[in-house]
Short mmCIF file of C-alpha atoms and ligand atoms in Angstrom, two decimals:
data_model
loop_
_atom_site.label_atom_id
_atom_site.label_comp_id
_atom_site.label_asym_id
_atom_site.label_seq_id
_atom_site.Cartn_x
_atom_site.Cartn_y
_atom_site.Cartn_z
CA UNK J 1 79.82 104.43 115.15
CA UNK J 2 82.48 101.77 115.68
CA UNK J 3 85.53 101.65 117.49
CA UNK J 4 88.52 101.98 115.07
CA UNK J 5 89.96 98.54 114.62
CA UNK J 6 92.84 97.52 112.12
CA UNK J 7 92.91 94.37 110.23
CA UNK J 8 94.82 92.87 107.45
CA UNK J 9 95.74 89.43 106.14
CA UNK J 10 98.63 88.02 104.31
CA UNK J 11 99.09 84.94 102.83
CA UNK J 12 101.67 82.34 103.88
CA UNK J 13 102.91 81.27 100.89
CA UNK J 14 106.38 81.58 100.73
CA UNK J 15 109.17 84.23 100.60
CA UNK J 16 107.69 87.75 101.27
CA UNK J 17 109.09 90.19 98.86
CA UNK J 18 109.22 94.21 99.03
CA UNK J 19 105.87 94.37 97.33
CA UNK J 20 104.44 92.98 100.47
CA UNK J 21 106.67 94.79 102.78
CA UNK J 22 106.28 98.70 101.16
CA UNK J 23 102.35 97.86 100.17
CA UNK J 24 101.35 96.08 103.41
CA UNK J 25 103.72 95.39 106.13
CA UNK J 26 105.57 98.66 106.45
CA UNK J 27 101.89 100.10 106.66
CA UNK J 28 100.97 97.75 109.53
CA UNK J 29 104.02 98.85 111.66
CA UNK J 30 102.99 102.64 111.40
CA UNK J 31 99.55 101.49 112.31
CA UNK J 32 100.44 99.60 115.42
CA UNK J 33 100.78 102.58 117.61
CA UNK J 34 97.45 104.44 116.48
CA UNK J 35 94.97 101.91 116.56
CA UNK J 36 94.14 98.12 117.75
CA UNK J 37 95.38 96.18 115.23
CA UNK J 38 94.45 92.30 114.24
CA UNK J 39 97.26 90.73 111.88
CA UNK J 40 96.00 87.54 110.21
CA UNK J 41 98.14 84.92 108.28
CA UNK J 42 95.73 83.37 105.97
CA UNK J 43 96.31 80.17 105.72
CA UNK J 44 92.58 79.46 104.26
CA UNK J 45 92.93 81.74 101.38
CA UNK J 46 96.18 79.99 100.53
CA UNK J 47 94.92 76.46 99.90
CA UNK J 48 92.64 78.33 96.92
CA UNK J 49 95.67 77.11 94.90
CA UNK J 50 97.40 73.56 95.67
CA UNK J 51 99.74 73.58 98.44
CA UNK J 52 102.06 71.44 100.00
CA UNK J 53 101.46 70.24 103.27
CA UNK J 54 105.00 70.48 104.51
CA UNK J 55 105.92 74.22 102.86
CA UNK J 56 102.39 75.42 104.38
CA UNK J 57 103.04 74.56 107.66
CA UNK J 58 106.71 76.30 107.38
CA UNK J 59 105.35 79.10 105.69
CA UNK J 60 103.10 79.66 108.41
CA UNK J 61 106.00 80.40 110.82
CA UNK J 62 108.10 82.14 108.04
CA UNK J 63 105.35 84.41 108.13
CA UNK J 64 105.07 84.97 111.51
CA UNK J 65 108.59 85.83 111.72
CA UNK J 66 108.56 88.27 108.97
CA UNK J 67 105.80 90.42 110.87
CA UNK J 68 107.77 90.45 114.00
CA UNK J 69 111.08 90.99 112.35
CA UNK J 70 109.75 93.89 110.13
CA UNK J 71 108.95 95.73 113.70
CA UNK J 72 105.45 94.34 114.86
CA UNK J 73 105.34 94.21 118.21
CA UNK J 74 103.56 90.79 119.32
CA UNK J 75 102.77 92.22 122.77
CA UNK J 76 100.47 95.08 121.25
CA UNK J 77 98.81 93.29 118.14
CA UNK J 78 96.92 90.36 117.77
CA UNK J 79 99.46 88.06 115.38
CA UNK J 80 97.47 84.64 114.56
CA UNK J 81 96.34 82.10 112.26
CA UNK J 82 93.15 81.95 110.30
CA UNK J 83 92.60 78.23 110.30
CA UNK J 84 92.86 77.95 113.90
CA UNK J 85 89.80 80.82 114.58
CA UNK J 86 86.72 79.03 113.15
CA UNK J 87 84.44 81.99 112.65
CA UNK J 88 86.04 83.34 110.23
CA UNK J 89 85.01 80.30 107.86
CA UNK J 90 81.38 79.87 109.31
CA UNK J 91 81.18 83.88 108.69
CA UNK J 92 82.33 83.06 104.92
CA UNK J 93 79.83 80.57 104.40
CA UNK J 94 77.03 83.36 105.65
CA UNK J 95 78.36 85.48 102.99
CA UNK J 96 78.56 83.13 100.26
CA UNK J 97 74.60 83.69 100.97
CA UNK J 98 74.44 87.23 100.96
CA UNK J 99 77.00 87.98 98.03
CA UNK J 100 75.75 87.60 94.39
CA UNK J 101 77.80 85.36 92.15
CA UNK J 102 77.82 88.43 89.53
CA UNK J 103 79.57 90.33 92.19
CA UNK J 104 82.30 87.42 92.32
CA UNK J 105 82.38 87.04 88.49
CA UNK J 106 83.51 90.79 88.20
CA UNK J 107 86.79 90.18 90.51
CA UNK J 108 89.75 91.05 88.47
CA UNK J 109 91.99 88.76 90.75
CA UNK J 110 89.65 85.48 89.96
CA UNK J 111 90.20 86.15 86.09
CA UNK J 112 93.77 86.67 86.59
CA UNK J 113 94.43 83.92 89.34
CA UNK J 114 92.35 81.37 87.44
CA UNK J 115 93.45 81.98 83.93
CA UNK J 116 92.12 80.91 80.50
CA UNK J 117 90.45 77.67 81.96
CA UNK J 118 88.19 79.34 84.25
CA UNK J 119 85.73 76.31 84.77
CA UNK J 120 88.92 74.37 86.30
CA UNK J 121 89.63 76.72 89.12
CA UNK J 122 88.81 76.02 92.79
CA UNK J 123 85.22 77.11 93.74
CA UNK J 124 87.01 78.27 96.81
CA UNK J 125 89.15 80.80 94.49
CA UNK J 126 85.95 82.10 93.23
CA UNK J 127 84.51 82.94 96.71
CA UNK J 128 87.87 84.06 98.11
CA UNK J 129 86.57 87.50 98.31
CA UNK J 130 83.72 86.08 100.56
CA UNK J 131 86.14 84.78 103.30
CA UNK J 132 88.33 88.45 103.09
CA UNK J 133 85.32 89.94 103.87
CA UNK J 134 84.27 87.62 106.84
CA UNK J 135 88.30 88.11 107.90
CA UNK J 136 87.60 91.57 108.67
CA UNK J 137 84.06 91.73 109.65
CA UNK J 138 84.14 89.03 112.04
CA UNK J 139 86.01 91.64 113.97
CA UNK J 140 84.08 94.44 112.73
CA UNK J 141 87.17 96.55 111.47
CA UNK J 142 86.95 99.56 110.06
CA UNK J 143 90.41 100.24 108.57
CA UNK J 144 92.57 97.83 106.23
CA UNK J 145 95.96 98.60 104.93
CA UNK J 146 96.69 96.54 101.70
CA UNK J 147 98.38 97.34 98.62
CA UNK J 148 96.17 98.44 95.76
CA UNK J 149 95.63 95.12 94.38
CA UNK J 150 93.03 94.35 96.69
CA UNK J 151 91.00 97.42 96.52
CA UNK J 152 88.36 95.73 94.52
CA UNK J 153 88.09 92.94 97.15
CA UNK J 154 87.68 95.70 100.05
CA UNK J 155 85.08 97.54 97.73
CA UNK J 156 83.12 93.92 97.43
CA UNK J 157 83.54 93.92 101.50
CA UNK J 158 81.76 97.26 101.76
CA UNK J 159 78.79 96.10 99.33
CA UNK J 160 78.39 92.65 101.59
CA UNK J 161 78.45 94.59 104.89
CA UNK J 162 75.85 97.05 103.31
CA UNK J 163 73.82 94.22 102.09
CA UNK J 164 73.89 92.47 105.15
CA UNK J 165 72.98 95.54 107.31
CA UNK J 166 70.00 96.12 104.80
CA UNK J 167 68.74 92.70 104.29
CA UNK J 168 68.40 91.68 108.14
CA UNK J 169 67.34 95.64 109.04
CA UNK J 170 70.39 96.02 111.47
CA UNK J 171 71.69 99.53 110.40
CA UNK J 172 75.35 99.93 111.04
CA UNK J 173 75.80 96.51 112.56
CA UNK J 174 78.71 95.62 110.28
CA UNK J 175 81.24 98.49 109.84
CA UNK J 176 81.78 99.87 106.24
CA UNK J 177 85.77 99.56 105.76
CA UNK J 178 87.91 102.08 104.70
CA UNK J 179 91.01 100.97 102.81
CA UNK J 180 94.51 102.26 103.63
CA UNK J 181 96.48 102.18 100.49
CA UNK J 182 99.89 103.44 100.69
CA UNK J 183 100.17 106.77 98.43
CA UNK J 184 103.70 106.99 97.43
CA UNK J 185 103.86 103.16 95.75
CA UNK J 186 100.25 101.36 95.98
CA UNK J 187 101.99 98.76 93.88
CA UNK J 188 105.48 97.61 93.93
CA UNK J 189 106.39 96.26 89.94
CA UNK J 190 108.49 93.67 88.98
CA UNK J 191 112.16 94.74 88.32
CA UNK J 192 111.95 92.95 84.98
CA UNK J 193 108.73 94.65 83.46
CA UNK J 194 107.53 97.64 85.10
CA UNK J 195 103.77 96.51 83.83
CA UNK J 196 103.80 93.63 86.02
CA UNK J 197 103.06 93.48 89.70
CA UNK J 198 106.02 92.42 91.77
CA UNK J 199 104.79 88.84 93.15
CA UNK J 200 106.19 85.71 94.80
CA UNK J 201 104.41 83.70 91.65
CA UNK J 202 106.42 85.34 88.98
CA UNK J 203 109.21 82.03 88.01
CA UNK J 204 111.96 84.85 87.45
CA UNK J 205 113.53 85.68 91.34
CA UNK J 206 115.70 88.44 89.70
CA UNK J 207 111.72 90.38 89.13
CA UNK J 208 111.86 90.58 92.91
CA UNK J 209 113.35 91.35 96.43
CA UNK J 210 112.80 89.32 98.95
CA UNK J 211 112.93 90.20 102.44
CA UNK J 212 115.53 87.30 103.07
CA UNK J 213 117.95 88.47 99.80
CA UNK J 214 121.23 89.22 101.33
CA UNK J 215 123.28 92.42 100.51
CA UNK J 216 125.03 91.19 97.26
CA UNK J 217 122.06 89.50 96.13
CA UNK J 218 120.17 92.96 96.20
CA UNK J 219 122.82 94.94 94.81
CA UNK J 220 123.07 92.54 92.10
CA UNK J 221 119.22 92.80 91.43
CA UNK J 222 118.96 96.19 91.37
CA UNK J 223 121.59 96.64 89.13
CA UNK J 224 120.24 94.49 86.77
CA UNK J 225 116.86 96.01 87.19
CA UNK J 226 115.35 97.25 83.66
CA UNK J 227 114.87 100.89 82.99
CA UNK J 228 115.19 103.17 80.11
CA UNK J 229 118.12 105.18 78.48
CA UNK J 230 116.84 108.95 79.54
CA UNK J 231 118.35 110.90 82.41
CA UNK J 232 115.96 110.85 85.47
CA UNK J 233 113.64 113.61 85.34
CA UNK J 234 113.40 116.58 87.76
CA UNK J 235 109.58 116.33 87.81
CA UNK J 236 106.74 114.21 87.97
CA UNK J 237 105.80 114.89 84.32
CA UNK J 238 109.03 113.49 82.95
CA UNK J 239 107.76 109.76 84.18
CA UNK J 240 104.92 109.66 81.93
CA UNK J 241 104.97 106.02 80.17
CA UNK J 242 108.24 105.49 81.92
CA UNK J 243 107.07 102.63 84.02
CA UNK J 244 110.37 100.97 84.94
CA UNK J 245 111.90 104.35 86.03
CA UNK J 246 108.59 105.26 88.06
CA UNK J 247 108.88 101.95 90.04
CA UNK J 248 112.20 102.58 91.08
CA UNK J 249 112.00 106.05 91.95
CA UNK J 250 108.54 105.15 93.98
CA UNK J 251 110.43 102.38 95.79
CA UNK J 252 113.42 104.96 96.84
CA UNK J 253 110.82 107.53 97.71
CA UNK J 254 108.89 104.79 99.85
CA UNK J 255 111.44 103.37 101.72
CA UNK J 256 112.77 106.79 102.73
CA UNK J 257 109.41 107.94 103.78
CA UNK J 258 110.08 110.93 100.99
CA UNK J 259 107.76 112.22 98.26
CA UNK J 260 108.31 111.49 94.60
CA UNK J 261 108.77 114.98 93.98
CA UNK J 262 111.66 115.42 96.79
CA UNK J 263 113.47 112.45 95.16
CA UNK J 264 113.41 114.06 91.36
CA UNK J 265 114.83 117.20 92.95
CA UNK J 266 117.61 115.34 94.25
CA UNK J 267 118.09 113.14 90.93
CA UNK J 268 116.98 114.97 88.12
CA UNK J 269 119.39 115.00 85.69
CA UNK J 270 121.08 112.47 86.79
CA UNK J 271 121.85 108.93 84.97
CA UNK J 272 120.28 105.30 86.50
CA UNK J 273 123.86 104.04 87.40
CA UNK J 274 124.18 106.95 90.12
CA UNK J 275 120.35 106.57 91.32
CA UNK J 276 120.80 102.72 91.55
CA UNK J 277 123.66 102.38 93.94
CA UNK J 278 121.61 104.79 96.07
CA UNK J 279 118.61 102.71 95.70
CA UNK J 280 120.28 99.53 96.73
CA UNK J 281 121.89 101.28 99.75
CA UNK J 282 118.56 102.06 100.86
CA UNK J 283 116.91 98.88 100.57
CA UNK J 284 119.86 96.92 101.90
CA UNK J 285 120.05 99.34 104.83
CA UNK J 286 116.00 98.67 105.56
CA UNK J 287 115.67 95.03 104.19
CA UNK J 288 118.95 93.23 105.41
CA UNK J 289 118.48 93.44 108.68
CA UNK J 290 114.47 92.22 108.46
CA UNK J 291 115.96 89.35 106.49
CA UNK J 292 118.62 88.55 109.11
CA UNK J 293 115.97 88.83 112.27
CA UNK J 294 113.27 86.52 110.47
CA UNK J 295 116.41 83.92 110.11
CA UNK J 296 117.11 84.24 113.55
CA UNK J 297 113.17 84.28 114.81
CA UNK J 298 113.16 80.92 112.28
CA UNK J 299 115.31 78.94 114.89
CA UNK J 300 113.00 79.69 118.16
CA UNK J 301 110.21 77.98 116.93
CA UNK J 302 108.68 77.94 120.90
CA UNK J 303 108.69 81.47 120.54
CA UNK J 304 106.53 81.75 117.29
CA UNK J 305 104.29 79.09 118.83
CA UNK J 306 103.58 81.02 121.78
CA UNK J 307 103.05 84.40 119.97
CA UNK J 308 100.32 82.71 117.74
CA UNK J 309 98.66 80.69 120.69
CA UNK J 310 98.57 83.82 122.30
CA UNK J 311 97.06 85.81 119.23
CA UNK J 312 94.58 82.88 118.40
CA UNK J 313 93.09 83.04 121.89
CA UNK J 314 92.72 86.99 121.67
CA UNK J 315 91.05 86.73 118.14
CA UNK J 316 89.20 83.96 119.07
CA UNK J 317 87.40 85.41 121.77
CA UNK J 318 86.55 88.61 119.88
CA UNK J 319 85.51 86.76 116.54
CA UNK J 320 83.41 83.93 118.74
CA UNK J 321 81.33 86.76 120.42
CA UNK J 322 80.76 88.94 117.25
CA UNK J 323 79.18 85.84 115.50
CA UNK J 324 77.01 84.86 118.39
CA UNK J 325 75.82 88.51 117.48
CA UNK J 326 75.78 87.34 113.81
CA UNK J 327 73.62 83.90 114.39
CA UNK J 328 71.06 85.75 116.31
CA UNK J 329 70.38 88.39 113.82
CA UNK J 330 69.90 85.78 111.03
CA UNK J 331 67.75 83.81 113.07
CA UNK J 332 70.36 80.51 113.26
CA UNK J 333 70.28 78.53 116.53
CA UNK J 334 73.62 77.12 117.69
CA UNK J 335 73.55 74.39 120.45
CA UNK J 336 76.60 74.11 122.75
P1 AMP H 1 99.88 88.22 99.38
O1 AMP H 1 100.92 88.14 99.83
O2 AMP H 1 98.92 88.37 98.28
O3 AMP H 1 98.63 88.05 100.73
O4 AMP H 1 99.54 90.12 99.90
C1 AMP H 1 99.90 90.59 100.91
C2 AMP H 1 99.79 92.07 100.95
O5 AMP H 1 100.76 92.42 100.26
C3 AMP H 1 98.26 92.83 100.52
O6 AMP H 1 97.92 93.75 101.12
C4 AMP H 1 98.95 93.19 99.20
O7 AMP H 1 98.03 94.03 98.66
C5 AMP H 1 100.08 93.38 99.17
N1 AMP H 1 101.05 93.33 98.08
C6 AMP H 1 101.35 92.10 97.30
N2 AMP H 1 101.84 92.18 96.42
C7 AMP H 1 102.13 93.43 96.17
C8 AMP H 1 103.01 94.51 95.49
N3 AMP H 1 103.67 93.85 94.35
N4 AMP H 1 102.99 96.13 95.70
C9 AMP H 1 102.34 96.08 96.83
N5 AMP H 1 101.27 95.81 97.29
C10 AMP H 1 101.32 94.37 97.41
N1 LIG H 2 93.67 88.53 99.88
C1 LIG H 2 94.60 89.23 100.27
C2 LIG H 2 95.93 89.21 99.61
O1 LIG H 2 95.90 88.19 98.74
C3 LIG H 2 94.97 88.79 101.74
C4 LIG H 2 93.84 88.76 103.01
C5 LIG H 2 92.98 87.79 103.14
C6 LIG H 2 93.52 90.02 103.42
N2 LIG H 2 91.99 88.10 104.11
C7 LIG H 2 92.28 89.87 104.35
C8 LIG H 2 94.31 91.35 103.21
C9 LIG H 2 91.77 90.65 104.69
C10 LIG H 2 93.35 92.10 104.00
C11 LIG H 2 92.19 91.64 104.89
O2 LIG H 2 96.82 89.73 99.43
#
């Protein structure tokens, strides 16, 4: 039996949005009182795509500020950046030698991100899931809160753990992780196209709500959000094939901690304009204080530095210890 430990990671690649918040960070906050939690800013994952060095540096602080502003307590949780704890990369190399090329080729995120010219994608992008498995397993984490888009990577993490345990006959050394995926809304969709994921890489800013958007911008984006011409249904069945409607209703449910069926009971029969003003209000109430706090925290770099430094120390200690056992199991010698 493994001690329950939560691990999750977020890339420092610019503005966090409502998808990151409802898909992941809101869950991080809920978990902090129940488990020992390790939350990592995965800068090494970010460089699988080209990054501007200056922006990468400032995005690290922006992501740390977003964590704290969203309600993560730096005293309760380990908050740190991946590049500061070398054991992640060391275990990732080991997993490069455990995982099979066929496993990588099946990853849908790789296919999406590599696009048509797969040959031209970085090797890092292909083996990205091995680094992700290393992030989690170097802490022997048991639970991983993520959005639905990361489910396949977590299945791969389970496969890697099983193969390692099996290959090296060290039954139960690595835990078989459990994904924690939000039930109400596992994937927040674009406000312009209900079939596309809300994403920071989407060119139109109108497609997403950023954590730093102000009240007027949120109101305007929700007003313009795509819907259909039918009224809101009273039953879940009435949302079938209505992607945009489903998305907006689910966002409202998730942000207010309600079941979708309860929202439909309240708004069933009404038109979207009434619903949208309620939706804006809920988003503004939740997101604007976070945005204001992010901006405030960003002015206090020394505070953010101290959070990360403290987090790195704690994370490094756990990771180093586990890496020692892993080297021993494999038969690698590390002189120090
Ligand atoms: P990323 O920004 O890609 O590092 O993602 C950080 C976390 O946010 C991961 O757990 C993702 O699954 C989650 N996430 C990103 N976009 C969305 C979305 N549109 N809906 C739900 N979760 C998301
Ligand atoms: N791949 C995740 C994403 O793009 C980020 C990530 C890296 C992660 N390592 C992780 C998430 C470990 C959970 C656990 O969103």
